[in-house]
mmCIF file of C-alpha atoms in Angstrom:
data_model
loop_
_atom_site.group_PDB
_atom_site.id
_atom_site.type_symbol
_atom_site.label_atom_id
_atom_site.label_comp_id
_atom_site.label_asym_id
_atom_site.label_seq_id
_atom_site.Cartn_x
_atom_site.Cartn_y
_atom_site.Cartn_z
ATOM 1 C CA UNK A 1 0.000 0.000 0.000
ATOM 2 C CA UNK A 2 3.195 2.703 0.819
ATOM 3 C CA UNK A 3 4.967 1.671 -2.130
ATOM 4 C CA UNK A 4 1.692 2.159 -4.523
ATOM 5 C CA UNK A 5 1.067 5.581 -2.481
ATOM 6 C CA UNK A 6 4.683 6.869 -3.323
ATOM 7 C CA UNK A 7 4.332 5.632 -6.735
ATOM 8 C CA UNK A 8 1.371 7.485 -7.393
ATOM 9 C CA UNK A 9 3.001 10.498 -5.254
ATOM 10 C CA UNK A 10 6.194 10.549 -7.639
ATOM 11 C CA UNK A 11 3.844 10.741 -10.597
ATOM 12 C CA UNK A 12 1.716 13.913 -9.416
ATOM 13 C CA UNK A 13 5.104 15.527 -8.340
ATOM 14 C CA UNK A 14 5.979 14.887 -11.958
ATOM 15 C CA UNK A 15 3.001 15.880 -13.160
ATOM 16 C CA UNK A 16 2.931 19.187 -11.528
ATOM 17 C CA UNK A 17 6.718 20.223 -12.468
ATOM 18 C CA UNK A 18 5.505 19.379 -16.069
ATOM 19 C CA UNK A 19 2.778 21.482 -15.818
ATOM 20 C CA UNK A 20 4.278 24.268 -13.925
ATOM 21 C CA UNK A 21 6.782 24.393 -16.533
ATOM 22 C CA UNK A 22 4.206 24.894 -19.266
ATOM 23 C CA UNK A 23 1.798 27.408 -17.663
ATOM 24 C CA UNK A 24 5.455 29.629 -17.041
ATOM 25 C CA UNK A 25 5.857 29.295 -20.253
ATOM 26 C CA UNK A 26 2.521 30.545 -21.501
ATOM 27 C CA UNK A 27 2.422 32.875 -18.964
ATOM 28 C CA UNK A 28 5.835 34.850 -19.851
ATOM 29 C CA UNK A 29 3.916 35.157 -23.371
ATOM 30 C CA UNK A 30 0.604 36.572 -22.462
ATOM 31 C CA UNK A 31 1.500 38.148 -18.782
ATOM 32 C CA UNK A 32 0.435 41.670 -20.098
ATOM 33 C CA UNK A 33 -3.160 40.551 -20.683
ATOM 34 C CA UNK A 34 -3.636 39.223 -17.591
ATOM 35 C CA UNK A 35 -2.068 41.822 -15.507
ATOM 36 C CA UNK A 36 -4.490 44.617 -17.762
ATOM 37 C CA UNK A 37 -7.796 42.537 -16.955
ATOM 38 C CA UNK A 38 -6.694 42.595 -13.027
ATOM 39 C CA UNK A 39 -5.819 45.933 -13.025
ATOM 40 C CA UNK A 40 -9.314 46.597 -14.511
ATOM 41 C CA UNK A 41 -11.299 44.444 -11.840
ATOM 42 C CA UNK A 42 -9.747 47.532 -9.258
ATOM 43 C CA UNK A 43 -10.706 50.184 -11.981
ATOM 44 C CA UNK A 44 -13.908 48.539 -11.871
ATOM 45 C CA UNK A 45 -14.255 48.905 -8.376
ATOM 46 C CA UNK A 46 -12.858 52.382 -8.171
ATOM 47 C CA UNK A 47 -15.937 53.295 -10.634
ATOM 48 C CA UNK A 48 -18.549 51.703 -7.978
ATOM 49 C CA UNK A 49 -16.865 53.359 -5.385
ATOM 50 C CA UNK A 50 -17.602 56.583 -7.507
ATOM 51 C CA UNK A 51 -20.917 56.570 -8.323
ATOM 52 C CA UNK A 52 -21.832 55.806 -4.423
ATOM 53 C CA UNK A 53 -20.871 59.718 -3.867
ATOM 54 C CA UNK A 54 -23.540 60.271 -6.198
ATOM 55 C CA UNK A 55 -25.921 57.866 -4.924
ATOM 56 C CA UNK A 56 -29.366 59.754 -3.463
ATOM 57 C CA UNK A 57 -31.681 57.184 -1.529
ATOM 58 C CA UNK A 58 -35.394 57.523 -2.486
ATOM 59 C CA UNK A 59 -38.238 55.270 -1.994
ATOM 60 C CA UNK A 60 -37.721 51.711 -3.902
ATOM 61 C CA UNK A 61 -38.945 51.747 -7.128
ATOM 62 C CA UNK A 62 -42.165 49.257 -8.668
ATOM 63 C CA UNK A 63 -40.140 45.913 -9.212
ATOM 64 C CA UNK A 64 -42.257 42.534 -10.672
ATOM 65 C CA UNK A 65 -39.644 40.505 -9.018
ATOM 66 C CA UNK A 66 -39.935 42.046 -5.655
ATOM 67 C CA UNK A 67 -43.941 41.681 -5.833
ATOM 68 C CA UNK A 68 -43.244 37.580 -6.944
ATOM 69 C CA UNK A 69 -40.221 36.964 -4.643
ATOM 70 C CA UNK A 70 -40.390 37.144 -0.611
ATOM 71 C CA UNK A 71 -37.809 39.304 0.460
ATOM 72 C CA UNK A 72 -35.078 37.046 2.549
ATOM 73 C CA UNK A 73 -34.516 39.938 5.203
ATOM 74 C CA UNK A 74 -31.498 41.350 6.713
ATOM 75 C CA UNK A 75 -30.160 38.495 8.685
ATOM 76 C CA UNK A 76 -30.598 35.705 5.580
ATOM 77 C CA UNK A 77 -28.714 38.133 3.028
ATOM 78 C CA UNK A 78 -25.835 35.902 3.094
ATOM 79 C CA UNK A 79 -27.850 33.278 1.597
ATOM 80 C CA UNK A 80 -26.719 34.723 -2.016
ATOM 81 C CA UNK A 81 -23.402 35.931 -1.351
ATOM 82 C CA UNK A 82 -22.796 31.909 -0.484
ATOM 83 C CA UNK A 83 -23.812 30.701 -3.304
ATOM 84 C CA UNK A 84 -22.040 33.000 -5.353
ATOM 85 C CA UNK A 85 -18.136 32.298 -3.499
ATOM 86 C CA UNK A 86 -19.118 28.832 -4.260
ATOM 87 C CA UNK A 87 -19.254 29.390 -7.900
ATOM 88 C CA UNK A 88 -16.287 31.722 -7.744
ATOM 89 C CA UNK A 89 -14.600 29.044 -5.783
ATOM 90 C CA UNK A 90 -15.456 25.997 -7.993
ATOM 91 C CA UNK A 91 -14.569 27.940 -10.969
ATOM 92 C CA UNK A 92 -11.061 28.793 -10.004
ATOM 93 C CA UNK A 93 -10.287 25.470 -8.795
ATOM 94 C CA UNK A 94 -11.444 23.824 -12.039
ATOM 95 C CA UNK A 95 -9.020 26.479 -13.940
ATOM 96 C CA UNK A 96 -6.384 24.713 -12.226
ATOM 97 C CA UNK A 97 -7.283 20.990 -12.548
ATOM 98 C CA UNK A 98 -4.558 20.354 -15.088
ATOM 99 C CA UNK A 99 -1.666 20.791 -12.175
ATOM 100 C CA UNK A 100 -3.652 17.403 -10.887
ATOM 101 C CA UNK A 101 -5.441 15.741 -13.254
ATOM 102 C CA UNK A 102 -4.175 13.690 -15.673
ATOM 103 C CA UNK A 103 -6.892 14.358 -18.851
ATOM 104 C CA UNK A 104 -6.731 17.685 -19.360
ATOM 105 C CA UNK A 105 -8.321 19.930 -21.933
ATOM 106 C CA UNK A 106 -7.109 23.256 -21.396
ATOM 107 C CA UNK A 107 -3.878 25.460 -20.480
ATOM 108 C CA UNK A 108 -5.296 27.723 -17.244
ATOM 109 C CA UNK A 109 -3.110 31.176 -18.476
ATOM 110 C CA UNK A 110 -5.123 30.928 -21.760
ATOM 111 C CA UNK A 111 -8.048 30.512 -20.263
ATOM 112 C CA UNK A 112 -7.856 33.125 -17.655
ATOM 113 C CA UNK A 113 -6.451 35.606 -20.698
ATOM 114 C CA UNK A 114 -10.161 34.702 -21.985
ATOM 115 C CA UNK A 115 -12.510 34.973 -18.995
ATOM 116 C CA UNK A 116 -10.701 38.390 -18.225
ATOM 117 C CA UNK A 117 -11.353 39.617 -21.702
ATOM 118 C CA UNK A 118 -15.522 38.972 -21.393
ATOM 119 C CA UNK A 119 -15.239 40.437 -17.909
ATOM 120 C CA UNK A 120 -13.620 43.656 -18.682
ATOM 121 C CA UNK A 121 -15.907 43.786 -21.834
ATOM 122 C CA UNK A 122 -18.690 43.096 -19.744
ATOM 123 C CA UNK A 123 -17.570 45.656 -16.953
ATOM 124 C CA UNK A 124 -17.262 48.356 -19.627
ATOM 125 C CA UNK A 125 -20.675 48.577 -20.393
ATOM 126 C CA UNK A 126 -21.906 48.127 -16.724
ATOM 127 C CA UNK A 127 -19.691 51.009 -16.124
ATOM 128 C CA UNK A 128 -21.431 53.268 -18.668
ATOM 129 C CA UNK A 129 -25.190 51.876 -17.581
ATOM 130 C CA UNK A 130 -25.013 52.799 -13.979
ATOM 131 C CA UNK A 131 -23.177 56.059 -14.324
ATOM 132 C CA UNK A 132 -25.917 57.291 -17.170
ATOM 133 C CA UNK A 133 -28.778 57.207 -14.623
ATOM 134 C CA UNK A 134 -28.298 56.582 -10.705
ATOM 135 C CA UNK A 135 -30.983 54.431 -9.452
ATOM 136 C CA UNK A 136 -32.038 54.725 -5.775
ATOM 137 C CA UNK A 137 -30.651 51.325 -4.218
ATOM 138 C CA UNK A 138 -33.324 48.764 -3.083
ATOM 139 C CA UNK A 139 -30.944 47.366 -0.719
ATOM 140 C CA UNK A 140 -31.090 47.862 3.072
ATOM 141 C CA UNK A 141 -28.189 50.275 3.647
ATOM 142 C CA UNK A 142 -28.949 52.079 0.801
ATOM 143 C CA UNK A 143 -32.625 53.268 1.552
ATOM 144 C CA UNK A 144 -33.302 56.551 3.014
ATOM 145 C CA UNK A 145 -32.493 56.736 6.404
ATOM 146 C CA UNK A 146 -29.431 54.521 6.390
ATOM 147 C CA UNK A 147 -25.794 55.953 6.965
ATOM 148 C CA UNK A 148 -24.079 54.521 4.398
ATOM 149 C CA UNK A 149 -26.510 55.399 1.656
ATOM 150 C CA UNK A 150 -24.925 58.775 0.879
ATOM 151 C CA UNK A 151 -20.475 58.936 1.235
ATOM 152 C CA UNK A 152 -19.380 62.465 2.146
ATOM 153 C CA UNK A 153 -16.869 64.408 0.003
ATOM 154 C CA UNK A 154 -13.756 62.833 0.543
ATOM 155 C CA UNK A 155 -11.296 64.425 1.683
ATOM 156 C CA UNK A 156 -8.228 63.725 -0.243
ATOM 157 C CA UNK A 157 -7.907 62.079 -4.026
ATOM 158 C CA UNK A 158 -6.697 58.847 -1.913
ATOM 159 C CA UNK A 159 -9.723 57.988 0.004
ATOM 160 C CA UNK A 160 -11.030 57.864 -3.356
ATOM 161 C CA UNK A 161 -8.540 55.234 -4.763
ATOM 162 C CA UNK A 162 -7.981 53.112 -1.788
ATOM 163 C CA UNK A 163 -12.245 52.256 -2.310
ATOM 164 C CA UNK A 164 -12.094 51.178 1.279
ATOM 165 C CA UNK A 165 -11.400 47.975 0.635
ATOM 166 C CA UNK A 166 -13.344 45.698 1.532
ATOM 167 C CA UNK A 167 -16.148 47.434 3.006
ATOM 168 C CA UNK A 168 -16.416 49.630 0.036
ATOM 169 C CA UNK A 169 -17.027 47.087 -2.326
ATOM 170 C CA UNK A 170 -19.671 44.936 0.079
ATOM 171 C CA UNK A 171 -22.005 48.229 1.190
ATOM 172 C CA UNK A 172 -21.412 50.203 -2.102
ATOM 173 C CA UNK A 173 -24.907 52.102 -3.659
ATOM 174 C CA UNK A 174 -25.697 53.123 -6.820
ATOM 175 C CA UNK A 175 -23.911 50.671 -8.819
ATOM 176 C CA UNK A 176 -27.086 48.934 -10.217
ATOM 177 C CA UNK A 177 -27.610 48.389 -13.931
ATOM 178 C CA UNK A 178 -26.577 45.468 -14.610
ATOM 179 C CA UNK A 179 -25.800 43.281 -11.499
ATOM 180 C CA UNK A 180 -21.760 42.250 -11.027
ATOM 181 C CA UNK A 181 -22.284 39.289 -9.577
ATOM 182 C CA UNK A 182 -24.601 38.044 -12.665
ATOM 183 C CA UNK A 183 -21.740 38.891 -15.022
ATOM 184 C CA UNK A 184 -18.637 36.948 -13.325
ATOM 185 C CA UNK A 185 -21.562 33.957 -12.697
ATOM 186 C CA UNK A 186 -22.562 34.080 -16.289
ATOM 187 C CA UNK A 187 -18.661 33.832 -17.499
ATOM 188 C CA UNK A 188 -18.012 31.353 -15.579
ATOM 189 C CA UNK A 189 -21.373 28.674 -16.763
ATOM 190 C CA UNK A 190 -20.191 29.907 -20.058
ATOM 191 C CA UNK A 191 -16.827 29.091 -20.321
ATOM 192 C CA UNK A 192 -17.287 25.891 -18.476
ATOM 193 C CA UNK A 193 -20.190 25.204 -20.937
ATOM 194 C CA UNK A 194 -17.739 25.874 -23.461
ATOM 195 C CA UNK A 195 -14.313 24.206 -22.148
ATOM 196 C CA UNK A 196 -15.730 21.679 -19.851
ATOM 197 C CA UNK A 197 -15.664 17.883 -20.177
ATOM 198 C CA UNK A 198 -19.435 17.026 -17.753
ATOM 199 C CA UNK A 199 -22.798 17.104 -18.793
ATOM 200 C CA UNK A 200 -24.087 16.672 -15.716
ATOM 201 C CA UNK A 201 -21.517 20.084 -13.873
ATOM 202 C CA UNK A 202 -23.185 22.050 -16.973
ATOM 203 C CA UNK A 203 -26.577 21.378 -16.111
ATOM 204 C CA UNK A 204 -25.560 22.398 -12.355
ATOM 205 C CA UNK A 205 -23.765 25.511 -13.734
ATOM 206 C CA UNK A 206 -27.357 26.878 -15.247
ATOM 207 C CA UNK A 207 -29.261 26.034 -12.487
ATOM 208 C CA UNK A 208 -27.158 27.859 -10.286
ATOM 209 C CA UNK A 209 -26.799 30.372 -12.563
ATOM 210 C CA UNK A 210 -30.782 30.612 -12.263
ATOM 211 C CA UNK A 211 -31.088 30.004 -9.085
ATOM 212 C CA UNK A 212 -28.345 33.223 -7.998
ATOM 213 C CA UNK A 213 -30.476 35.440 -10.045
ATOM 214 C CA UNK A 214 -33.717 34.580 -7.789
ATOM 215 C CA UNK A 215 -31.686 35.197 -4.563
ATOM 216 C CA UNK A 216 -30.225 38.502 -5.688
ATOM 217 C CA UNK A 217 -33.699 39.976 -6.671
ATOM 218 C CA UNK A 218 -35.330 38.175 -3.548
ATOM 219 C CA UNK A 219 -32.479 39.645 -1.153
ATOM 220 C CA UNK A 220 -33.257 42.896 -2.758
ATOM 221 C CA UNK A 221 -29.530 43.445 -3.407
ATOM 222 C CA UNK A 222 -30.709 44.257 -7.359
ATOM 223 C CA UNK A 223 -33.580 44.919 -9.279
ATOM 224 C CA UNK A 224 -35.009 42.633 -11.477
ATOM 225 C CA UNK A 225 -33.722 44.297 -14.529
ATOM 226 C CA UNK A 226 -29.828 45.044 -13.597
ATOM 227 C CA UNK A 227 -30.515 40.944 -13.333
ATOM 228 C CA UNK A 228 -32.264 40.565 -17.009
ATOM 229 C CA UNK A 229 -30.009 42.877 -18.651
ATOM 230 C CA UNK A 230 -26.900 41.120 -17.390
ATOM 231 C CA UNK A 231 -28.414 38.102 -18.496
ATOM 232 C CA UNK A 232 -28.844 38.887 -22.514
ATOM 233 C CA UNK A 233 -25.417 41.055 -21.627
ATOM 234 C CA UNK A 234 -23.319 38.913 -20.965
ATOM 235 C CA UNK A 235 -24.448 36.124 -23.535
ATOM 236 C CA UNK A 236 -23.741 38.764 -26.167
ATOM 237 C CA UNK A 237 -20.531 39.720 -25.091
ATOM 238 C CA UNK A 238 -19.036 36.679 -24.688
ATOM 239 C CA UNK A 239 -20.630 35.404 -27.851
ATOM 240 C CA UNK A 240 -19.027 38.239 -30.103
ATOM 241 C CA UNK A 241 -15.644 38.454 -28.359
ATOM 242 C CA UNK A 242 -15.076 34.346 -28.237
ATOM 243 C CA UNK A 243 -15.504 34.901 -32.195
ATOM 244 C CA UNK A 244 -12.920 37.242 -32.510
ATOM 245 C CA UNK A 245 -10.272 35.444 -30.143
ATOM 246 C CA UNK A 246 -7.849 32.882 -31.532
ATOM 247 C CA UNK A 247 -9.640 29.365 -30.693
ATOM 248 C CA UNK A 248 -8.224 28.097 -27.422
ATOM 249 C CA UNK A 249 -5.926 24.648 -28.183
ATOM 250 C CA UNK A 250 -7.728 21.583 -27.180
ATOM 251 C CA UNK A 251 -4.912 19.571 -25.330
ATOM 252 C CA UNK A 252 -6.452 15.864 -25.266
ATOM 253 C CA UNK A 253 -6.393 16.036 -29.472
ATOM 254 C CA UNK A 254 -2.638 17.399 -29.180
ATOM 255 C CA UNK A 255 -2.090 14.516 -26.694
ATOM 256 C CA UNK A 256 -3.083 12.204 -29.481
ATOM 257 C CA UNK A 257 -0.940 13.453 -32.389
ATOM 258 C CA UNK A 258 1.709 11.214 -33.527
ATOM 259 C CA UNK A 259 5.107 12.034 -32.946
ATOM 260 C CA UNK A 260 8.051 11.022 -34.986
ATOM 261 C CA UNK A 261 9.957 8.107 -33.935
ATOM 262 C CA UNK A 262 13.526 8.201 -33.647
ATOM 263 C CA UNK A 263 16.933 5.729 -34.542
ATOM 264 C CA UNK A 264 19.874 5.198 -34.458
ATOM 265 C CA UNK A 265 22.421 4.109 -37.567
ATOM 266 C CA UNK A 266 25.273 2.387 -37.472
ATOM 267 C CA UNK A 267 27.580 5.468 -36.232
ATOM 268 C CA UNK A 268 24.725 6.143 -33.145
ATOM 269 C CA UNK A 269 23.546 9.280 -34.518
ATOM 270 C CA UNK A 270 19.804 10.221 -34.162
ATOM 271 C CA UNK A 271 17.771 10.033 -37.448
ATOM 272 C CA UNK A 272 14.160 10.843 -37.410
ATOM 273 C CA UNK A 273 11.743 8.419 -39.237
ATOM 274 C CA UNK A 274 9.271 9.620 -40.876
ATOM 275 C CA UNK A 275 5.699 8.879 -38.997
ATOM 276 C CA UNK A 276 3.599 6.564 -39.988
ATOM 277 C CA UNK A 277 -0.178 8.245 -41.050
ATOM 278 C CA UNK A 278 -3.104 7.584 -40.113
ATOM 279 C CA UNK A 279 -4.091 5.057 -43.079
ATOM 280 C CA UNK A 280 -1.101 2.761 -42.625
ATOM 281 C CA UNK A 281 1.398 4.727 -45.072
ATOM 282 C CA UNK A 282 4.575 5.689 -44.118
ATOM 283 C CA UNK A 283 6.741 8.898 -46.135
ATOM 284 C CA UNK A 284 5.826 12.809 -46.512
ATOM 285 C CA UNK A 285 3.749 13.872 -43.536
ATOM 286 C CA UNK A 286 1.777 16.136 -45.565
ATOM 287 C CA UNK A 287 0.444 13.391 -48.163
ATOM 288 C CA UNK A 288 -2.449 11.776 -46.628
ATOM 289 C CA UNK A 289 -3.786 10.330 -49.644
ATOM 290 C CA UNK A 290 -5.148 6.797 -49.837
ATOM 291 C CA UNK A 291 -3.293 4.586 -52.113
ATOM 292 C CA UNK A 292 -4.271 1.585 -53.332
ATOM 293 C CA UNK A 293 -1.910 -1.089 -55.780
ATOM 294 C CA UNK A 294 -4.670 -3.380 -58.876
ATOM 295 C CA UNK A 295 -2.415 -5.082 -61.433
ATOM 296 C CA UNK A 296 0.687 -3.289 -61.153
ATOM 297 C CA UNK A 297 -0.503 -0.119 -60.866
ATOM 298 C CA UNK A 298 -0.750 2.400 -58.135
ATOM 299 C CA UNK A 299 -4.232 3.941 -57.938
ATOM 300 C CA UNK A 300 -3.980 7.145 -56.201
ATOM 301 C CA UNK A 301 -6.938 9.848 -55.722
ATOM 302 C CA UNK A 302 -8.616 8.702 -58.740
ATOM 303 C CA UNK A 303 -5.616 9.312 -60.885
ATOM 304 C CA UNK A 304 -3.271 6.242 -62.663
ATOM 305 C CA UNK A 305 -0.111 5.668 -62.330
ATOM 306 C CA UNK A 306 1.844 2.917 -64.169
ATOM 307 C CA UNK A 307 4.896 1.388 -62.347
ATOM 308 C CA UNK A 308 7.144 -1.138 -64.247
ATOM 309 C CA UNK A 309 6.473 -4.687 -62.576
ATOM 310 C CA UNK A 310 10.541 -5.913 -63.417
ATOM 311 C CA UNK A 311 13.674 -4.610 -64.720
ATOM 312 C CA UNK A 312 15.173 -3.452 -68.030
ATOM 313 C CA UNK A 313 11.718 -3.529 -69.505
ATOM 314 C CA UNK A 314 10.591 -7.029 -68.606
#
């Protein structure tokens, strides 16, 4: 049992030094798009933090989904911000399954360099929506009579840009149209849906997907339409911009390419031999064409090509 647990040890040490090796790789290649979409994620949240100076509470506006939904309350708000770390969560971990696993189908810098391009895409546009027309927050510390609904004038350029951290982000106002939380949940389903190898964690994905857009409305953290809009949003966005991105590499059809086989001659040099293809041939790589040999000749795409059958004419 100790010797098949070290075995097994040795080979996910291996496995992960392979793999670390790789990911470096990609990663010295595409480290400026990934360090742009983080450094948007804080200019995202330095625009939230913005628009909560402007924020004026007012009575909460006619919503169908609050009429439909029972509101959770106060002390069962966390109910949706659960749910949604356990997506976050699930989703990150599964980004980095090929360190572990030994089928994998995707490289997790590439696929980060992608989720960070909807999401900033995606964050643009909430960005312009919320600061065209301030909404009075439905949540509880937004409404009138709550401190935090209104921010004084800061005081200096740097209470600005440190966004109080995170208390900033959780209690923020104003920041409505179209819910956050909707967009990095509907990247997520959709790049698994995309890149992912089990029915049955799809299915999951969508239903959580659904059910995190009934507990936002019902914990009256969003109205129903910051939900609807992110909903056709997001779709959009990622379907347009997933056209115009190279196609990510599918790693179990690489695994299965045929590699050239290599021997040795008489003086021990390395030759390389050619590969054999897929239909039993063996030569030029690049010719894939089916050959076939009736009566001395060599039938080849339709075409005919006579081959003497001895020498010197016989």
């Amino acid at each position: 049992m100790s010797f098949y647990i070290g075995r097994e040890t040795s080979k996910l040490w291996k496995r992960i030094c392979a793999e670390t090796t790789t990911e470096i790789n990609l990663l010295a290649e595409n480290w400026k798009y990934l360090l742009a979409g983080l450094v948007f994620q804080y200019i995202h949240g330095l625009a939230a933090r913005g628009v909560h100076y402007l924020h004026k509470p007012a009575p909460t506006l006619q919503d169908v989904g609050f009429f439909l939904l029972p509101e959770l309350g106060q002390d069962k708000a966390y109910i949706s911000e659960t749910l949604f770390s356990l997506i976050f969560l699930s989703f990150v971990l599964w980004t980095f399954h090929p360190f572990i696993f030994k089928s994998r189908k995707i490289y997790t810098v590439v696929i980060w360099c992608r989720v960070l391009a909807f999401l900033v895409a995606s964050q643009v546009l909430r960005i312009i929506t919320f600061y065209s027309t301030q909404l009075p927050g439905p949540n509880y510390h937004c409404r009138e009579g709550s401190n935090l609904a209104t921010l004084p004038h800061p005081d200096s350029v740097f209470e600005v840009l440190f966004i109080n951290f995170p208390h900033g982000v959780v209690y923020g106002c104003g920041d409505l149209i179209f819910s956050s939380h909707m967009i990095f949940t509907l990247v997520f389903v959709l790049t698994y849906q995309k890149y992912g190898t089990r029915r049955s964690i799809k299915q999951l994905g969508w239903l959580l997907a659904v059910v995190q857009s009934l507990l936002i409305v019902a914990s009256r953290k969003h109205y129903t339409v910051d939900v609807v809009v992110a909903w056709y949003t997001v779709n959009l966005v990622v379907f347009f911009i997933d056209k115009k991105l190279p196609e990510l590499p599918d790693r179990s059809i690489a695994a299965a390419t045929l590699l050239p086989l290599s021997i040795k001659d008489k003086d021990g040099r390395t030759k390389e031999e050619n590969p054999k293809l897929l239909n039993g041939n063996s030569g030029d790589p690049v010719d894939w064409r089916q050959r076939t040999q009736v009566n001395g000749k060599i039938m080849e795409d339709g075409n005919t090509l006579h081959v003497d059958s001895a020498m010197n004419g016989a």
